[in-house]
Amino acid sequence: MKQAGVDIALRPITRSDLRQVRSIERTAYADAWPRTAFAQELRNGSAHYIVAVALPPESDSEADATRPPRDALSPLRWLLGVGGTRDRVVGYAGVWFTADQLHLVTIAVAPEFQGGGVAQRMLLECFELALRSGLHTIALEVRPSNERAIRLYEIYGFRRAGRLAGYYTDNGEDAIVMVTPELDKRGFRQHIQQLQLRSQRWQNRPHSAP
């Protein structure tokens, strides 16, 4: 069942999120990674993964979703990513940091939350990560058959930069390589700011019940 609207918070992934992340990935990608690959990524110093978690209906701030459970050992469990989580993970994204470019490795949203602005929020966070890290561009690969994703990336300024033959192992499909313009160029920075404002207005509007 599609959700009409959801308030979310973004935070770094923890090990206790992996079960939900893997469930989302299996619905999104035919060539889903094994659980061990995600576990290895958590140890990869050049990688950074975030999850989008649904805020509870009674919450009016992102702090409520990211606050650790309130018992004596919960802050330690929260930092270590063990002991489970009460959060409902509705999406995730992963990036790799290179010398001068951020590589968007993966991004996915649970089917029932697609179309609700979750992917856009995560994309904007990736732009912020790149800017804070002093990186010049963001690159990604996408299937030519994934027209919905391509349209979204184009809205966010990505442009086609090449093609990788037989990139996807499940069916041999090519990959379209997409890259942003220079992030610190005035015109493109203004474009990102406009997208951020649009996202904030959407977040603040009343959501109808599912």
PDB file of C-alpha atoms in Angstrom:
ATOM      1  CA  MET A   1       0.000   0.000   0.000  1.00  0.00           C
ATOM      2  CA  LYS A   2       1.422   3.388  -0.986  1.00  0.00           C
ATOM      3  CA  GLN A   3       2.002   5.895   1.797  1.00  0.00           C
ATOM      4  CA  ALA A   4       0.497   9.299   1.045  1.00  0.00           C
ATOM      5  CA  GLY A   5       3.311  11.139   2.827  1.00  0.00           C
ATOM      6  CA  VAL A   6       5.934  10.455   5.440  1.00  0.00           C
ATOM      7  CA  ASP A   7       8.195  12.598   7.579  1.00  0.00           C
ATOM      8  CA  ILE A   8      11.699  11.197   7.664  1.00  0.00           C
ATOM      9  CA  ALA A   9      15.057  11.703   9.321  1.00  0.00           C
ATOM     10  CA  LEU A  10      18.432  10.829   7.831  1.00  0.00           C
ATOM     11  CA  ARG A  11      21.220   9.250   9.857  1.00  0.00           C
ATOM     12  CA  PRO A  12      24.273   7.020   9.314  1.00  0.00           C
ATOM     13  CA  ILE A  13      23.541   3.336   8.847  1.00  0.00           C
ATOM     14  CA  THR A  14      24.235   0.891  11.691  1.00  0.00           C
ATOM     15  CA  ARG A  15      24.559  -2.881  11.723  1.00  0.00           C
ATOM     16  CA  SER A  16      21.113  -3.186  13.242  1.00  0.00           C
ATOM     17  CA  ASP A  17      19.674  -1.584  10.080  1.00  0.00           C
ATOM     18  CA  LEU A  18      21.099  -4.219   7.728  1.00  0.00           C
ATOM     19  CA  ARG A  19      18.099  -6.551   7.794  1.00  0.00           C
ATOM     20  CA  GLN A  20      15.732  -3.782   6.696  1.00  0.00           C
ATOM     21  CA  VAL A  21      18.223  -2.398   4.183  1.00  0.00           C
ATOM     22  CA  ARG A  22      18.687  -5.815   2.612  1.00  0.00           C
ATOM     23  CA  SER A  23      14.914  -6.246   2.375  1.00  0.00           C
ATOM     24  CA  ILE A  24      14.590  -2.931   0.522  1.00  0.00           C
ATOM     25  CA  GLU A  25      17.482  -3.786  -1.780  1.00  0.00           C
ATOM     26  CA  ARG A  26      16.029  -7.163  -2.755  1.00  0.00           C
ATOM     27  CA  THR A  27      12.842  -5.450  -3.932  1.00  0.00           C
ATOM     28  CA  ALA A  28      14.776  -2.752  -5.806  1.00  0.00           C
ATOM     29  CA  TYR A  29      17.593  -4.629  -7.538  1.00  0.00           C
ATOM     30  CA  ALA A  30      17.774  -7.949  -9.321  1.00  0.00           C
ATOM     31  CA  ASP A  31      21.516  -8.104  -8.600  1.00  0.00           C
ATOM     32  CA  ALA A  32      21.220  -7.361  -4.885  1.00  0.00           C
ATOM     33  CA  TRP A  33      24.362  -7.447  -2.776  1.00  0.00           C
ATOM     34  CA  PRO A  34      24.844 -10.219  -0.209  1.00  0.00           C
ATOM     35  CA  ARG A  35      24.602  -9.179   3.449  1.00  0.00           C
ATOM     36  CA  THR A  36      28.362  -9.637   3.796  1.00  0.00           C
ATOM     37  CA  ALA A  37      28.942  -6.908   1.205  1.00  0.00           C
ATOM     38  CA  PHE A  38      27.025  -4.377   3.293  1.00  0.00           C
ATOM     39  CA  ALA A  39      28.915  -5.450   6.402  1.00  0.00           C
ATOM     40  CA  GLN A  40      32.198  -4.901   4.553  1.00  0.00           C
ATOM     41  CA  GLU A  41      31.041  -1.468   3.418  1.00  0.00           C
ATOM     42  CA  LEU A  42      30.525  -0.458   7.053  1.00  0.00           C
ATOM     43  CA  ARG A  43      34.259  -1.068   7.533  1.00  0.00           C
ATOM     44  CA  ASN A  44      35.234   0.766   4.347  1.00  0.00           C
ATOM     45  CA  GLY A  45      36.817   4.054   5.342  1.00  0.00           C
ATOM     46  CA  SER A  46      36.138   5.528   1.899  1.00  0.00           C
ATOM     47  CA  ALA A  47      32.409   4.742   2.040  1.00  0.00           C
ATOM     48  CA  HIS A  48      29.503   6.407   3.790  1.00  0.00           C
ATOM     49  CA  TYR A  49      25.961   5.038   4.027  1.00  0.00           C
ATOM     50  CA  ILE A  50      22.832   6.734   5.296  1.00  0.00           C
ATOM     51  CA  VAL A  51      19.326   5.494   6.006  1.00  0.00           C
ATOM     52  CA  ALA A  52      16.029   7.353   5.873  1.00  0.00           C
ATOM     53  CA  VAL A  53      13.885   6.463   8.866  1.00  0.00           C
ATOM     54  CA  ALA A  54      10.190   7.241   9.288  1.00  0.00           C
ATOM     55  CA  LEU A  55       9.381   9.638  12.081  1.00  0.00           C
ATOM     56  CA  PRO A  56       6.591   8.510  14.401  1.00  0.00           C
ATOM     57  CA  PRO A  57       3.270  10.313  13.766  1.00  0.00           C
ATOM     58  CA  GLU A  58       3.379  12.173  17.076  1.00  0.00           C
ATOM     59  CA  SER A  59       6.913  13.474  16.424  1.00  0.00           C
ATOM     60  CA  ASP A  60       7.520  17.024  15.296  1.00  0.00           C
ATOM     61  CA  SER A  61      11.316  16.919  14.985  1.00  0.00           C
ATOM     62  CA  GLU A  62      13.982  14.742  13.459  1.00  0.00           C
ATOM     63  CA  ALA A  63      15.578  14.346  16.889  1.00  0.00           C
ATOM     64  CA  ASP A  64      12.770  11.987  17.959  1.00  0.00           C
ATOM     65  CA  ALA A  65      13.668   9.511  15.229  1.00  0.00           C
ATOM     66  CA  THR A  66      17.386   9.554  15.883  1.00  0.00           C
ATOM     67  CA  ARG A  67      17.326   9.590  19.685  1.00  0.00           C
ATOM     68  CA  PRO A  68      18.686   6.358  21.203  1.00  0.00           C
ATOM     69  CA  PRO A  69      16.324   4.144  23.241  1.00  0.00           C
ATOM     70  CA  ARG A  70      16.221   5.350  26.841  1.00  0.00           C
ATOM     71  CA  ASP A  71      17.963   2.766  28.997  1.00  0.00           C
ATOM     72  CA  ALA A  72      21.373   2.744  30.660  1.00  0.00           C
ATOM     73  CA  LEU A  73      23.234   0.870  27.916  1.00  0.00           C
ATOM     74  CA  SER A  74      21.316   2.215  24.915  1.00  0.00           C
ATOM     75  CA  PRO A  75      23.757   5.055  24.047  1.00  0.00           C
ATOM     76  CA  LEU A  76      26.566   2.488  23.743  1.00  0.00           C
ATOM     77  CA  ARG A  77      24.372   0.140  21.680  1.00  0.00           C
ATOM     78  CA  TRP A  78      23.398   3.057  19.445  1.00  0.00           C
ATOM     79  CA  LEU A  79      27.025   3.987  18.780  1.00  0.00           C
ATOM     80  CA  LEU A  80      28.006   0.370  18.083  1.00  0.00           C
ATOM     81  CA  GLY A  81      24.922  -0.368  16.004  1.00  0.00           C
ATOM     82  CA  VAL A  82      23.943  -3.434  18.017  1.00  0.00           C
ATOM     83  CA  GLY A  83      20.927  -4.502  20.016  1.00  0.00           C
ATOM     84  CA  GLY A  84      18.278  -3.709  17.461  1.00  0.00           C
ATOM     85  CA  THR A  85      16.531  -0.498  16.515  1.00  0.00           C
ATOM     86  CA  ARG A  86      13.016   0.826  16.770  1.00  0.00           C
ATOM     87  CA  ASP A  87      13.395   2.803  13.559  1.00  0.00           C
ATOM     88  CA  ARG A  88      11.463   1.939  10.416  1.00  0.00           C
ATOM     89  CA  VAL A  89      14.001   2.197   7.590  1.00  0.00           C
ATOM     90  CA  VAL A  90      12.282   3.411   4.405  1.00  0.00           C
ATOM     91  CA  GLY A  91      15.331   4.057   2.219  1.00  0.00           C
ATOM     92  CA  TYR A  92      19.101   4.059   2.099  1.00  0.00           C
ATOM     93  CA  ALA A  93      21.963   5.462   0.043  1.00  0.00           C
ATOM     94  CA  GLY A  94      25.671   4.761  -0.156  1.00  0.00           C
ATOM     95  CA  VAL A  95      28.565   6.788  -1.525  1.00  0.00           C
ATOM     96  CA  TRP A  96      32.288   6.376  -2.032  1.00  0.00           C
ATOM     97  CA  PHE A  97      34.742   9.241  -1.602  1.00  0.00           C
ATOM     98  CA  THR A  98      37.449   9.539  -4.258  1.00  0.00           C
ATOM     99  CA  ALA A  99      40.146  12.168  -4.753  1.00  0.00           C
ATOM    100  CA  ASP A 100      37.860  14.805  -6.251  1.00  0.00           C
ATOM    101  CA  GLN A 101      34.508  13.124  -6.852  1.00  0.00           C
ATOM    102  CA  LEU A 102      31.688  11.570  -4.835  1.00  0.00           C
ATOM    103  CA  HIS A 103      30.465   8.297  -6.338  1.00  0.00           C
ATOM    104  CA  LEU A 104      26.823   7.461  -5.607  1.00  0.00           C
ATOM    105  CA  VAL A 105      27.068   3.680  -5.339  1.00  0.00           C
ATOM    106  CA  THR A 106      23.500   2.778  -4.438  1.00  0.00           C
ATOM    107  CA  ILE A 107      20.186   4.363  -3.510  1.00  0.00           C
ATOM    108  CA  ALA A 108      16.811   2.730  -2.953  1.00  0.00           C
ATOM    109  CA  VAL A 109      13.440   3.398  -1.326  1.00  0.00           C
ATOM    110  CA  ALA A 110      10.948   0.864  -0.001  1.00  0.00           C
ATOM    111  CA  PRO A 111       8.182   0.392  -2.617  1.00  0.00           C
ATOM    112  CA  GLU A 112       5.383   1.707  -0.409  1.00  0.00           C
ATOM    113  CA  PHE A 113       7.293   4.951   0.205  1.00  0.00           C
ATOM    114  CA  GLN A 114       8.374   5.657  -3.377  1.00  0.00           C
ATOM    115  CA  GLY A 115       7.141   8.935  -4.820  1.00  0.00           C
ATOM    116  CA  GLY A 116       7.056  10.565  -1.395  1.00  0.00           C
ATOM    117  CA  GLY A 117      10.255  12.598  -1.604  1.00  0.00           C
ATOM    118  CA  VAL A 118      12.512  10.130   0.236  1.00  0.00           C
ATOM    119  CA  ALA A 119      14.968   9.653  -2.643  1.00  0.00           C
ATOM    120  CA  GLN A 120      15.135  13.405  -3.173  1.00  0.00           C
ATOM    121  CA  ARG A 121      16.048  13.998   0.479  1.00  0.00           C
ATOM    122  CA  MET A 122      18.817  11.425   0.274  1.00  0.00           C
ATOM    123  CA  LEU A 123      20.143  12.895  -2.970  1.00  0.00           C
ATOM    124  CA  LEU A 124      20.279  16.344  -1.400  1.00  0.00           C
ATOM    125  CA  GLU A 125      22.205  14.873   1.533  1.00  0.00           C
ATOM    126  CA  CYS A 126      24.702  13.402  -0.946  1.00  0.00           C
ATOM    127  CA  PHE A 127      25.174  16.866  -2.457  1.00  0.00           C
ATOM    128  CA  GLU A 128      25.830  18.251   1.011  1.00  0.00           C
ATOM    129  CA  LEU A 129      28.333  15.462   1.746  1.00  0.00           C
ATOM    130  CA  ALA A 130      30.220  16.272  -1.444  1.00  0.00           C
ATOM    131  CA  LEU A 131      30.255  20.013  -0.782  1.00  0.00           C
ATOM    132  CA  ARG A 132      31.382  19.605   2.831  1.00  0.00           C
ATOM    133  CA  SER A 133      34.165  17.300   1.643  1.00  0.00           C
ATOM    134  CA  GLY A 134      35.385  19.733  -1.003  1.00  0.00           C
ATOM    135  CA  LEU A 135      34.603  17.342  -3.873  1.00  0.00           C
ATOM    136  CA  HIS A 136      33.914  18.779  -7.306  1.00  0.00           C
ATOM    137  CA  THR A 137      31.323  16.455  -8.862  1.00  0.00           C
ATOM    138  CA  ILE A 138      29.065  13.478  -8.170  1.00  0.00           C
ATOM    139  CA  ALA A 139      28.927  10.443 -10.478  1.00  0.00           C
ATOM    140  CA  LEU A 140      26.676   7.389 -10.672  1.00  0.00           C
ATOM    141  CA  GLU A 141      25.672   4.491 -12.898  1.00  0.00           C
ATOM    142  CA  VAL A 142      22.078   3.704 -13.818  1.00  0.00           C
ATOM    143  CA  ARG A 143      20.340   1.167 -16.040  1.00  0.00           C
ATOM    144  CA  PRO A 144      18.990   2.562 -19.327  1.00  0.00           C
ATOM    145  CA  SER A 145      15.726   0.743 -18.530  1.00  0.00           C
ATOM    146  CA  ASN A 146      15.322   2.676 -15.270  1.00  0.00           C
ATOM    147  CA  GLU A 147      13.723   5.693 -16.893  1.00  0.00           C
ATOM    148  CA  ARG A 148      12.156   6.946 -13.661  1.00  0.00           C
ATOM    149  CA  ALA A 149      15.539   7.167 -11.957  1.00  0.00           C
ATOM    150  CA  ILE A 150      17.135   8.817 -14.992  1.00  0.00           C
ATOM    151  CA  ARG A 151      14.445  11.526 -14.987  1.00  0.00           C
ATOM    152  CA  LEU A 152      15.039  12.184 -11.292  1.00  0.00           C
ATOM    153  CA  TYR A 153      18.800  12.403 -11.739  1.00  0.00           C
ATOM    154  CA  GLU A 154      18.369  14.812 -14.639  1.00  0.00           C
ATOM    155  CA  ILE A 155      16.184  17.063 -12.467  1.00  0.00           C
ATOM    156  CA  TYR A 156      19.034  17.121  -9.976  1.00  0.00           C
ATOM    157  CA  GLY A 157      21.514  18.181 -12.626  1.00  0.00           C
ATOM    158  CA  PHE A 158      23.127  14.897 -13.617  1.00  0.00           C
ATOM    159  CA  ARG A 159      24.037  14.596 -17.295  1.00  0.00           C
ATOM    160  CA  ARG A 160      24.959  11.544 -19.354  1.00  0.00           C
ATOM    161  CA  ALA A 161      28.725  11.191 -19.597  1.00  0.00           C
ATOM    162  CA  GLY A 162      29.230   7.720 -21.043  1.00  0.00           C
ATOM    163  CA  ARG A 163      28.112   4.126 -21.191  1.00  0.00           C
ATOM    164  CA  LEU A 164      29.566   0.921 -19.707  1.00  0.00           C
ATOM    165  CA  ALA A 165      28.821  -2.136 -21.838  1.00  0.00           C
ATOM    166  CA  GLY A 166      27.461  -5.201 -20.009  1.00  0.00           C
ATOM    167  CA  TYR A 167      27.868  -3.532 -16.621  1.00  0.00           C
ATOM    168  CA  TYR A 168      25.049  -5.315 -14.777  1.00  0.00           C
ATOM    169  CA  THR A 169      25.795  -8.958 -14.055  1.00  0.00           C
ATOM    170  CA  ASP A 170      22.215 -10.224 -13.739  1.00  0.00           C
ATOM    171  CA  ASN A 171      21.234  -9.570 -17.365  1.00  0.00           C
ATOM    172  CA  GLY A 172      24.258  -7.994 -19.064  1.00  0.00           C
ATOM    173  CA  GLU A 173      22.534  -4.619 -19.360  1.00  0.00           C
ATOM    174  CA  ASP A 174      24.693  -1.583 -20.033  1.00  0.00           C
ATOM    175  CA  ALA A 175      25.061   1.225 -17.517  1.00  0.00           C
ATOM    176  CA  ILE A 176      24.638   4.898 -18.286  1.00  0.00           C
ATOM    177  CA  VAL A 177      27.267   6.982 -16.484  1.00  0.00           C
ATOM    178  CA  MET A 178      25.874  10.291 -15.220  1.00  0.00           C
ATOM    179  CA  VAL A 179      27.861  13.164 -13.710  1.00  0.00           C
ATOM    180  CA  THR A 180      26.918  16.529 -12.233  1.00  0.00           C
ATOM    181  CA  PRO A 181      28.422  19.834 -13.293  1.00  0.00           C
ATOM    182  CA  GLU A 182      31.018  21.380 -10.984  1.00  0.00           C
ATOM    183  CA  LEU A 183      29.218  21.636  -7.646  1.00  0.00           C
ATOM    184  CA  ASP A 184      30.749  24.963  -6.651  1.00  0.00           C
ATOM    185  CA  LYS A 185      29.787  26.758  -9.855  1.00  0.00           C
ATOM    186  CA  ARG A 186      27.420  29.590  -9.012  1.00  0.00           C
ATOM    187  CA  GLY A 187      24.617  28.578 -11.354  1.00  0.00           C
ATOM    188  CA  PHE A 188      24.579  24.956 -10.282  1.00  0.00           C
ATOM    189  CA  ARG A 189      24.872  25.802  -6.581  1.00  0.00           C
ATOM    190  CA  GLN A 190      21.794  28.010  -6.967  1.00  0.00           C
ATOM    191  CA  HIS A 191      19.994  25.109  -8.638  1.00  0.00           C
ATOM    192  CA  ILE A 192      20.734  22.873  -5.643  1.00  0.00           C
ATOM    193  CA  GLN A 193      19.558  25.558  -3.234  1.00  0.00           C
ATOM    194  CA  GLN A 194      16.269  25.824  -5.125  1.00  0.00           C
ATOM    195  CA  LEU A 195      15.820  22.049  -4.888  1.00  0.00           C
ATOM    196  CA  GLN A 196      16.527  22.217  -1.155  1.00  0.00           C
ATOM    197  CA  LEU A 197      13.882  24.913  -0.688  1.00  0.00           C
ATOM    198  CA  ARG A 198      11.377  22.894  -2.699  1.00  0.00           C
ATOM    199  CA  SER A 199      12.095  19.847  -0.552  1.00  0.00           C
ATOM    200  CA  GLN A 200      11.650  21.867   2.656  1.00  0.00           C
ATOM    201  CA  ARG A 201       8.299  23.237   1.462  1.00  0.00           C
ATOM    202  CA  TRP A 202       7.137  19.702   0.673  1.00  0.00           C
ATOM    203  CA  GLN A 203       8.237  18.498   4.121  1.00  0.00           C
ATOM    204  CA  ASN A 204       6.328  21.306   5.857  1.00  0.00           C
ATOM    205  CA  ARG A 205       3.049  20.847   4.012  1.00  0.00           C
ATOM    206  CA  PRO A 206       0.239  18.885   5.704  1.00  0.00           C
ATOM    207  CA  HIS A 207       0.176  15.208   4.705  1.00  0.00           C
ATOM    208  CA  SER A 208      -3.096  13.381   4.263  1.00  0.00           C
ATOM    209  CA  ALA A 209      -3.576  10.093   6.036  1.00  0.00           C
ATOM    210  CA  PRO A 210      -2.571   6.943   4.099  1.00  0.00           C
TER     211      PRO A 210
END
